[in-house]
Amino acid sequence: MKFEDRKYVILSIFVLIGVLYSFKLFYMQVVDDTWKLRAQQIAEKRREINPPRAVIFDRNGNKVVSNKTYYNLMMVEKNIDHLDTLGFAKLIGWTVQEVKDRFVAIIHGEGKYYNRHSGKTTSNYQTIRAYPFIKELTAEEMSRIAPHLENFKGFYEEVSSMRDYPYANGANILGYLSEVTQLEIDNDNFYKPGGRIGRSGIERYYESQFRGEKGIRYIVTSAMNNTVGAFEDGKYDTIAKQAPPIHLGLDVLLQAYGEKLLLNKKGCIVAIEPSTGEILTMASSPNYDPNLLVGNRKIRKNYPALLNNEDKPLFPRPLASEYMPGSTFKLIQSLIGMQEGVITKNSGFPCNHSIVGCHNHPSAQNISQAVQMSCNPYYYAVVRRIIEQGKKSSSFEDAEIGLNIWAKYMHSFGLGKRLETDITGLRSGVIPDSKYYDKWYGHHRWKFSTIRSISIGQGEVQLTPLQLANIAVIMANRGWYYMPHFVKSIGDNGPLNRFHVKHKTMVDPIHFSPVIEGMRSVVHELGGTARRARIDGVIVCGKTGTVENYIGKVKQPNHSVFIAFAPMNNPKISISVFIERAGGGGGDWAAPIASLMIEKYLNGEVKSIEKEKRILEAILPTSK
Amino acid sequence: MRQNQSLTGSIDWPLVSVYVLLLIMGLSTVYSVAYNPEHPSLFDFSEKYGKQIMWIGLSLFLGVCVFLIDSDIYRKFALPIYLFVIALLVIVLFMPAVNGAKAWLGIGSMGIQPAEFAKIGTAIILARYLSSVNLKQQNAQTVLVANAIILIPMALILLQPDAGTFVVFTSFLFVLYREGVSYDPVILSILKLIPIRALHFKQTWIGSHFIPILFVVIFLSITTLLISNETIILSLFPGKEIPGYWGMIFFLALFCLAAYLFMRFIFSKRDRKRALSIAIIGFVLASILTSIVNYTFQKLAGHQKERIELVLGLREDPDGDDYNRNRAMAAVGSGGMFGKGYQNAIVSSVQTNHVPESETDFIFCPYAEEWGFMGTFVLVGLYIFMILRIVFIAERQKSSFNRIYAYAVAMILFYHFTINIGMSIEFAPVIGIPLPFFSYGGSSMMSFSIMMFILLKLDSQRKDVLN
C-alpha cells in the first residue's frame, strides 16, 4: 500500500493531542492555582451573620429590651415572571400605582452608592440580586402574605431581627438604633450597608458590648446568586454569638411610675441608689414610646414628628437640661461654709429682708434651721463669708480668691463638670469661677455683691437634674459618691471599672449631720418647706427649690425643684425632681412627686392615694 | 455461509471494553450532575440518568440489530443510506427551531438530531466511493466527488445552523488524506491560470499533503496570533522576558527537533536523511509563516486587530462572551490532583448552574471537578487508546471499505474528543458538540453506538471480505 505510511502522520497527531491535553490538564488542575481561586470567586460566598443584639434586663430581672423577628419581603427582578400586579397589590394591601412606584424606586434607587474613586454616584443594581420590596413586616403582616407568595415568582420572605421594648418606658435612656452611615462603614469593618448601630442612649454608649460576634458562613451560590448550600458542609463556618445580656440598675416599674407621674408636665425625675451610684429612674417628660423608633420604616415615619415636636420629646432633659438649682443649692453652701470654717453648725444670721426677699419665718439660729426654713438672707451672709475671707485688702481681689476656692468645692460635688456616666449627650452645667466673671465684667471689676445671686442657686449657676440627684446621693452618703451609671453588669462582669471609684467631696463627713438634720426638718417639722413629702413610716430628708424664671424681663411661672434621700439612716434612694414652670414652690409639686417615687420604691406600692391623685390630675404649666 | 465461525470470538474485545467503560463513567457522571434527591433511583425515567439508561439500552438493542444484519449491506446500500440522511437533513430545515437551531426532528416529545446520523451515512458512502476498484487517487474527479460527498451534508448542517457538527465533518478530510486523495489536480489547474512557466509542475508535494498542511497552517496562524502580543516570562531566569513571537519560534524549533527524533525512530535507515530535511524544511516554512502572520497582524488597523482579538478570546471578558469557557475552566481547574469527590462538584453542578449544559456538552467539567487530574488523565488515556485501537483495527482490514470506514470513525471520535475537552481547557473554540458515549443525549448516544457496532461487525467479518 503506497499511502500506508500516512497512518503515522495521523497516529502522531492522536498521540500528540493526548500528550498535550494531559500536560495542559496537569498544569491547570495541579500546578496552577488561578482557576481554583476563580472557582472560589464564582461559586463560594462568605456570608456574615449578625447575631441579635444583647438583651437588656432591669435590676429586678424584667426584660426591658429584647429582639423581635421581623420579615423583609424580598424580590429578585429576574425571577419575576408575568407579575399579576393587581393581585400582588391586593395581597400586600397597596394600590397598583404604589407597587409600580416601588419597582421604579428599587430599580433606580437600590444599589446606588457613591464611588469614592470616580467621585460619582453609580448604581450596581442587578436583576439577579435580591432587594427588599417591603422592609420590616411584622409576623402578623407576613403570615397574611406568605401563604400566597408561591403565586408570585421572584418574591420571598427573609427573616430579620429588630429591637422590641416590652415596656414603653425609658426611651431616652435606652436610645434607638438606625442604619449605619457610609462613614461608620468605612471606619469599622464590622458594619455593612443596611446594618444597624446604636444611635443614642446606652445602645450607643455600649455599642461594642451589644453587637456580639459575627458568624461567618461559607456558602455555595448559583449563577443566579442564590444560595445552594453550605460549602463543605459548613466545615469552615463560625457561629454568630449574641453578646451576653446586660443588666441595668434601672427599676423599670419605678421608671414607668415616674413617667406616669410626669404625664402632662414638663420636667424630669432622676433617682439613684446612693450606695452604688446605680440609676434607678431617669424619667423625662414629655416622652416617647421607644417602639416608635424601631426599624427604618418606623423611624422614617415617626422621627421627623418627634424631632419637630416643640416639646422636644427626643431631648434627654435629665442629662442635657441646665437649670438654676434654686434653694437646693443651699445644702452645699452650708457644707462649704462649715468646712472653710467661716461658720459653725450653730451660726445664726438674721432674716434681713433688706438684703434679699424672703418668706416670713423666724430668723435661723443654726444651720439646720437655715436649711429647714430656706432663709435667703442667711445664705447671702454665709456665701459672703466664703467669698470674702479677707485674704486680700481689695474686695475685688478677695472675691477672686474666694470664688475660686468656692468653685473648687463645687467641682468636688460633681458640679460644673460633666458627670461621666455611661450615656452620651451629657452637659456639664455651670459653676462660675473668676475667669468666668472676668469675661463678663473684666479682671477685678467684680466682687461679692456683683455675684451674690449664686448664694441662693440663682444667677449664673446651672445644674443638670442628674447633678441635682447626685447632690442627693452625696448628702445620703455623707460626703462621697460613685459616678452615677446605668449598666450594673455585662454578662458575668460587673460595671465598668471607673464606676467602682469612690469620689470624695472636699467636705468632711462630720459637717453633714446638721445639714441632714435640716433636710429632715424640711419634710417632717412644722415650718419645713416640703411637708407634702412626708411618708408614713419613712424618714425622708429633702430640700426644696423654687427657681425664679424670666424670659427677658418677663417673669414666668417658677420651676419647682426638690431633692431628697430616704430613709434618713441607711439611705436606699436619692432623688431629684424638676418640674418646669410649675408655678408653685418646690414643696408644691416636686416634693410630693419625689415622695411618691420614694414610697413606691421603698414600699413597692403607694398608699398616699390622695397625694397621687392630685399629681396625676395636675396639668403643668397651667398657663398654656 | 459466513455464520459458521464463532461470532463472539471475532469481536474486538479491547475496543468493546473501552466502549463499555466510557458508557459507565459517562452514566455515573450524568447521575452525579443531574442527581435529584427526590428521585434517587438510577432507574427513575423522569430524571436524566434514567433517560440515559434508556438511551444506552436502546443503543445496545440497535447494536444487537446491527450485528444480526449482514455487514455487506452497508457497502451495497451506501448510496440509499446517504441519500436518506441527506433527505432528513433537508426535512429538518422545515422543522421549528429549538434554541435557535433547526436541528431536531420531533417524534412526539422525543427528538433526534439527523446531523448525528449524517456522520454515519457520510462515513459509509465515503468508504464505498474511495474503495471503488478503479479509483484513481490523482484524478480531478476523485477529489471533487469525495469533497462533494462531504460538503453537501456540511452545507445543510450549516443552514441549521450547527457549527459544532459542521466542524466535525472536516474530520473526513483526514480520511481522504489517509487514502491518498491528492489535491494536486485542483492546485495544478489553479497554477495553470498563472502565466509563469516555472510554476507549471506535474505534481506538487503540497497537493498530496494538502489536508495536514492546511491544518498546520491554520493551527500555526491562530497560535501565532494568540501568542504574539504576550511576553513569556522565563521562570528559570527570574526577571528575563522574551517577546511572544520569539518564544513561538523557539517552540517550533523544539517541536521540529522532537519530530526529527521521532521520525528517525520510526523511519527505515534509508529514509533518515529525508527525516532531517523534512524537519529543517518544516521549521523554515513554519517560521516564515509565523513571521508573515505576526507582521500582518501588527500592521493591522486598530479596529481590525480588536475584532480578531475578540474572536480569539484575547480580550478578557469573563462575564460576557467568554462566560462559558471561563466557568468551565474554573470547574476543571478547581478539581486539583484528586478532585472534590463524587457528587461534590460545585462550580459545574446543576444546582449552581455556573457551567451551562454540564450534563451534555460540558460534561467533562463535572467529571474533571469531581475526579481531578487522576480522572481526567485516565479519561484522556481511554479516548486516545480507543482511537488508536480503531486505527489498529483499520489497518488490519483486508477490505479497503472497512479500513476507510474505520478511519472515518476514528477521526470523528478524535474530533469530538479534541474539541469537547479542548473547549474546557482553552485549546478549542466553544462549539457545542457532545463527548462520545459520555454526554447525556439520545441522538449522540445512539449514533455513536451504531457507528461503533457497525465497525465491530465489519471487523468481526474482516476475514470473509476480499475487497
mmCIF file with all atom_site columns, C-alpha atoms in Angstrom, chain A residues 412-476:
data_model
loop_
_atom_site.group_PDB
_atom_site.id
_atom_site.type_symbol
_atom_site.label_atom_id
_atom_site.label_alt_id
_atom_site.label_comp_id
_atom_site.label_asym_id
_atom_site.label_entity_id
_atom_site.label_seq_id
_atom_site.pdbx_PDB_ins_code
_atom_site.Cartn_x
_atom_site.Cartn_y
_atom_site.Cartn_z
_atom_site.occupancy
_atom_site.B_iso_or_equiv
_atom_site.pdbx_formal_charge
_atom_site.auth_seq_id
_atom_site.auth_comp_id
_atom_site.auth_asym_id
_atom_site.auth_atom_id
_atom_site.pdbx_PDB_model_num
ATOM 1  C CA . SER A 1 412 ? -15.763 68.125 94.104  1.00 0.00 ? 412 SER A CA 1
ATOM 2  C CA . PHE A 1 413 ? -19.550 67.725 94.247  1.00 0.00 ? 413 PHE A CA 1
ATOM 3  C CA . GLY A 1 414 ? -19.558 66.860 90.559  1.00 0.00 ? 414 GLY A CA 1
ATOM 4  C CA . LEU A 1 415 ? -20.885 70.257 89.564  1.00 0.00 ? 415 LEU A CA 1
ATOM 5  C CA . GLY A 1 416 ? -19.676 72.472 86.742  1.00 0.00 ? 416 GLY A CA 1
ATOM 6  C CA . LYS A 1 417 ? -18.195 69.454 85.019  1.00 0.00 ? 417 LYS A CA 1
ATOM 7  C CA . ARG A 1 418 ? -19.652 66.591 83.116  1.00 0.00 ? 418 ARG A CA 1
ATOM 8  C CA . LEU A 1 419 ? -20.652 63.587 85.189  1.00 0.00 ? 419 LEU A CA 1
ATOM 9  C CA . GLU A 1 420 ? -19.032 60.824 83.181  1.00 0.00 ? 420 GLU A CA 1
ATOM 10 C CA . THR A 1 421 ? -21.848 58.374 83.293  1.00 0.00 ? 421 THR A CA 1
ATOM 11 C CA . ASP A 1 422 ? -22.400 55.653 80.714  1.00 0.00 ? 422 ASP A CA 1
ATOM 12 C CA . ILE A 1 423 ? -24.561 57.548 78.316  1.00 0.00 ? 423 ILE A CA 1
ATOM 13 C CA . THR A 1 424 ? -23.920 60.204 75.730  1.00 0.00 ? 424 THR A CA 1
ATOM 14 C CA . GLY A 1 425 ? -25.489 63.620 75.446  1.00 0.00 ? 425 GLY A CA 1
ATOM 15 C CA . LEU A 1 426 ? -24.489 64.908 78.877  1.00 0.00 ? 426 LEU A CA 1
ATOM 16 C CA . ARG A 1 427 ? -23.950 68.549 79.686  1.00 0.00 ? 427 ARG A CA 1
ATOM 17 C CA . SER A 1 428 ? -21.792 69.942 82.423  1.00 0.00 ? 428 SER A CA 1
ATOM 18 C CA . GLY A 1 429 ? -23.861 72.731 83.934  1.00 0.00 ? 429 GLY A CA 1
ATOM 19 C CA . VAL A 1 430 ? -22.180 75.948 85.007  1.00 0.00 ? 430 VAL A CA 1
ATOM 20 C CA . ILE A 1 431 ? -20.217 76.735 88.153  1.00 0.00 ? 431 ILE A CA 1
ATOM 21 C CA . PRO A 1 432 ? -18.782 80.206 87.569  1.00 0.00 ? 432 PRO A CA 1
ATOM 22 C CA . ASP A 1 433 ? -15.205 80.916 88.630  1.00 0.00 ? 433 ASP A CA 1
ATOM 23 C CA . SER A 1 434 ? -13.053 84.038 88.420  1.00 0.00 ? 434 SER A CA 1
ATOM 24 C CA . LYS A 1 435 ? -12.281 83.553 84.743  1.00 0.00 ? 435 LYS A CA 1
ATOM 25 C CA . TYR A 1 436 ? -15.972 83.287 84.026  1.00 0.00 ? 436 TYR A CA 1
ATOM 26 C CA . TYR A 1 437 ? -16.773 86.651 85.613  1.00 0.00 ? 437 TYR A CA 1
ATOM 27 C CA . ASP A 1 438 ? -13.615 88.273 84.231  1.00 0.00 ? 438 ASP A CA 1
ATOM 28 C CA . LYS A 1 439 ? -15.056 87.615 80.828  1.00 0.00 ? 439 LYS A CA 1
ATOM 29 C CA . TRP A 1 440 ? -18.291 89.310 81.759  1.00 0.00 ? 440 TRP A CA 1
ATOM 30 C CA . TYR A 1 441 ? -17.131 92.191 83.860  1.00 0.00 ? 441 TYR A CA 1
ATOM 31 C CA . GLY A 1 442 ? -13.385 92.399 83.323  1.00 0.00 ? 442 GLY A CA 1
ATOM 32 C CA . HIS A 1 443 ? -10.486 91.469 85.611  1.00 0.00 ? 443 HIS A CA 1
ATOM 33 C CA . HIS A 1 444 ? -11.024 92.760 89.175  1.00 0.00 ? 444 HIS A CA 1
ATOM 34 C CA . ARG A 1 445 ? -14.151 94.523 88.091  1.00 0.00 ? 445 ARG A CA 1
ATOM 35 C CA . TRP A 1 446 ? -16.471 92.366 90.168  1.00 0.00 ? 446 TRP A CA 1
ATOM 36 C CA . LYS A 1 447 ? -16.902 91.471 93.838  1.00 0.00 ? 447 LYS A CA 1
ATOM 37 C CA . PHE A 1 448 ? -19.329 89.534 96.040  1.00 0.00 ? 448 PHE A CA 1
ATOM 38 C CA . SER A 1 449 ? -22.150 91.997 95.705  1.00 0.00 ? 449 SER A CA 1
ATOM 39 C CA . THR A 1 450 ? -21.930 91.614 91.922  1.00 0.00 ? 450 THR A CA 1
ATOM 40 C CA . ILE A 1 451 ? -22.337 87.847 92.008  1.00 0.00 ? 451 ILE A CA 1
ATOM 41 C CA . ARG A 1 452 ? -24.358 87.339 95.147  1.00 0.00 ? 452 ARG A CA 1
ATOM 42 C CA . SER A 1 453 ? -27.263 85.581 93.358  1.00 0.00 ? 453 SER A CA 1
ATOM 43 C CA . ILE A 1 454 ? -25.186 82.419 93.266  1.00 0.00 ? 454 ILE A CA 1
ATOM 44 C CA . SER A 1 455 ? -25.653 82.155 97.036  1.00 0.00 ? 455 SER A CA 1
ATOM 45 C CA . ILE A 1 456 ? -29.222 81.002 96.623  1.00 0.00 ? 456 ILE A CA 1
ATOM 46 C CA . GLY A 1 457 ? -28.721 78.987 93.438  1.00 0.00 ? 457 GLY A CA 1
ATOM 47 C CA . GLN A 1 458 ? -29.855 81.689 91.049  1.00 0.00 ? 458 GLN A CA 1
ATOM 48 C CA . GLY A 1 459 ? -27.847 83.809 88.659  1.00 0.00 ? 459 GLY A CA 1
ATOM 49 C CA . GLU A 1 460 ? -25.111 82.139 86.667  1.00 0.00 ? 460 GLU A CA 1
ATOM 50 C CA . VAL A 1 461 ? -25.214 78.754 88.406  1.00 0.00 ? 461 VAL A CA 1
ATOM 51 C CA . GLN A 1 462 ? -26.660 75.946 86.328  1.00 0.00 ? 462 GLN A CA 1
ATOM 52 C CA . LEU A 1 463 ? -27.037 72.228 87.102  1.00 0.00 ? 463 LEU A CA 1
ATOM 53 C CA . THR A 1 464 ? -28.444 69.288 85.279  1.00 0.00 ? 464 THR A CA 1
ATOM 54 C CA . PRO A 1 465 ? -31.103 67.198 87.038  1.00 0.00 ? 465 PRO A CA 1
ATOM 55 C CA . LEU A 1 466 ? -28.604 64.334 87.127  1.00 0.00 ? 466 LEU A CA 1
ATOM 56 C CA . GLN A 1 467 ? -26.186 66.555 89.053  1.00 0.00 ? 467 GLN A CA 1
ATOM 57 C CA . LEU A 1 468 ? -29.017 67.537 91.377  1.00 0.00 ? 468 LEU A CA 1
ATOM 58 C CA . ALA A 1 469 ? -29.760 63.899 92.060  1.00 0.00 ? 469 ALA A CA 1
ATOM 59 C CA . ASN A 1 470 ? -26.067 63.311 92.636  1.00 0.00 ? 470 ASN A CA 1
ATOM 60 C CA . ILE A 1 471 ? -26.123 66.031 95.314  1.00 0.00 ? 471 ILE A CA 1
ATOM 61 C CA . ALA A 1 472 ? -28.850 63.993 96.997  1.00 0.00 ? 472 ALA A CA 1
ATOM 62 C CA . VAL A 1 473 ? -26.548 60.964 96.724  1.00 0.00 ? 473 VAL A CA 1
ATOM 63 C CA . ILE A 1 474 ? -23.683 62.872 98.340  1.00 0.00 ? 474 ILE A CA 1
ATOM 64 C CA . MET A 1 475 ? -25.959 64.006 101.140 1.00 0.00 ? 475 MET A CA 1
ATOM 65 C CA . ALA A 1 476 ? -27.179 60.449 101.667 1.00 0.00 ? 476 ALA A CA 1
#
